[in-house]
């Protein structure tokens, strides 16, 4: 099945591979184990409400937590907090567990944890639970017009 994320990348001519797995539980740890890729190469796509600017995507390696205070400081914002499930799904048009920064209903600024660039390839949600895209982190940066940031705890 083609998702909006896959269609988005196809239109841009960005190379990627698709890996499907049985989505039994959400989270980067489960996805990492299901496809056999290290957790540090499996991206968590977070929707974060940055006040007063609004929502952004934050792409984090699966093995670390995002430091919301550091994110707010880096973005010169008052505060940053994870968006609730309902808001994240409404903004992106994707279900939590399958949220992708590509082909999102609402185009949001994208920030990627800089350490992801240390890897040749990473896995990122493909717009549907149980669908991961294997890509170069540099291609993700380019396709999502993302900026790198360091906000891991």
Coordinates of N, CA, C and O in Angstrom, one line a residue, residues 10 15 23 35 37 67 101 106 117 120 126 131 148:
X10 N 8.3 9.8 -3.5 CA 8.3 9.5 -4.9 C 8.3 10.7 -5.8 O 9.0 10.7 -6.7
X15 N 15.4 8.5 -2.7 CA 15.5 7.0 -2.6 C 15.2 6.6 -1.2 O 15.5 7.2 -0.2
X23 N 2.5 -4.6 13.4 CA 2.5 -3.5 14.4 C 1.7 -4.0 15.6 O 0.4 -3.9 15.6
X35 N 12.3 -5.1 12.9 CA 13.0 -5.1 11.7 C 14.5 -5.4 11.8 O 15.2 -5.5 10.8
X37 N 16.9 -3.5 13.2 CA 17.8 -2.4 13.0 C 18.1 -1.8 14.4 O 17.1 -1.8 15.3
X67 N 14.9 16.4 25.3 CA 14.9 17.3 26.4 C 14.0 18.5 26.0 O 14.5 19.4 25.1
X101 N 7.0 12.7 9.0 CA 7.2 14.1 8.6 C 6.9 14.3 7.1 O 6.8 15.5 6.7
X106 N -0.8 18.9 7.6 CA -0.3 20.3 7.8 C 1.2 20.3 7.8 O 1.8 19.5 8.4
X117 N 22.8 11.8 12.0 CA 23.6 12.0 10.8 C 24.9 11.1 10.9 O 25.6 10.9 9.9
X120 N 24.6 5.7 8.3 CA 24.5 5.6 6.8 C 23.0 5.5 6.5 O 22.5 6.1 5.5
X126 N 6.7 5.5 7.9 CA 6.2 5.7 6.5 C 4.8 6.1 6.3 O 4.2 6.0 5.2
X131 N 4.8 0.3 8.9 CA 5.5 0.6 7.6 C 6.7 1.6 8.0 O 6.4 2.7 8.4
X148 N 19.0 20.5 11.7 CA 19.6 19.7 12.8 C 19.6 20.5 14.1 O 19.6 21.7 14.1

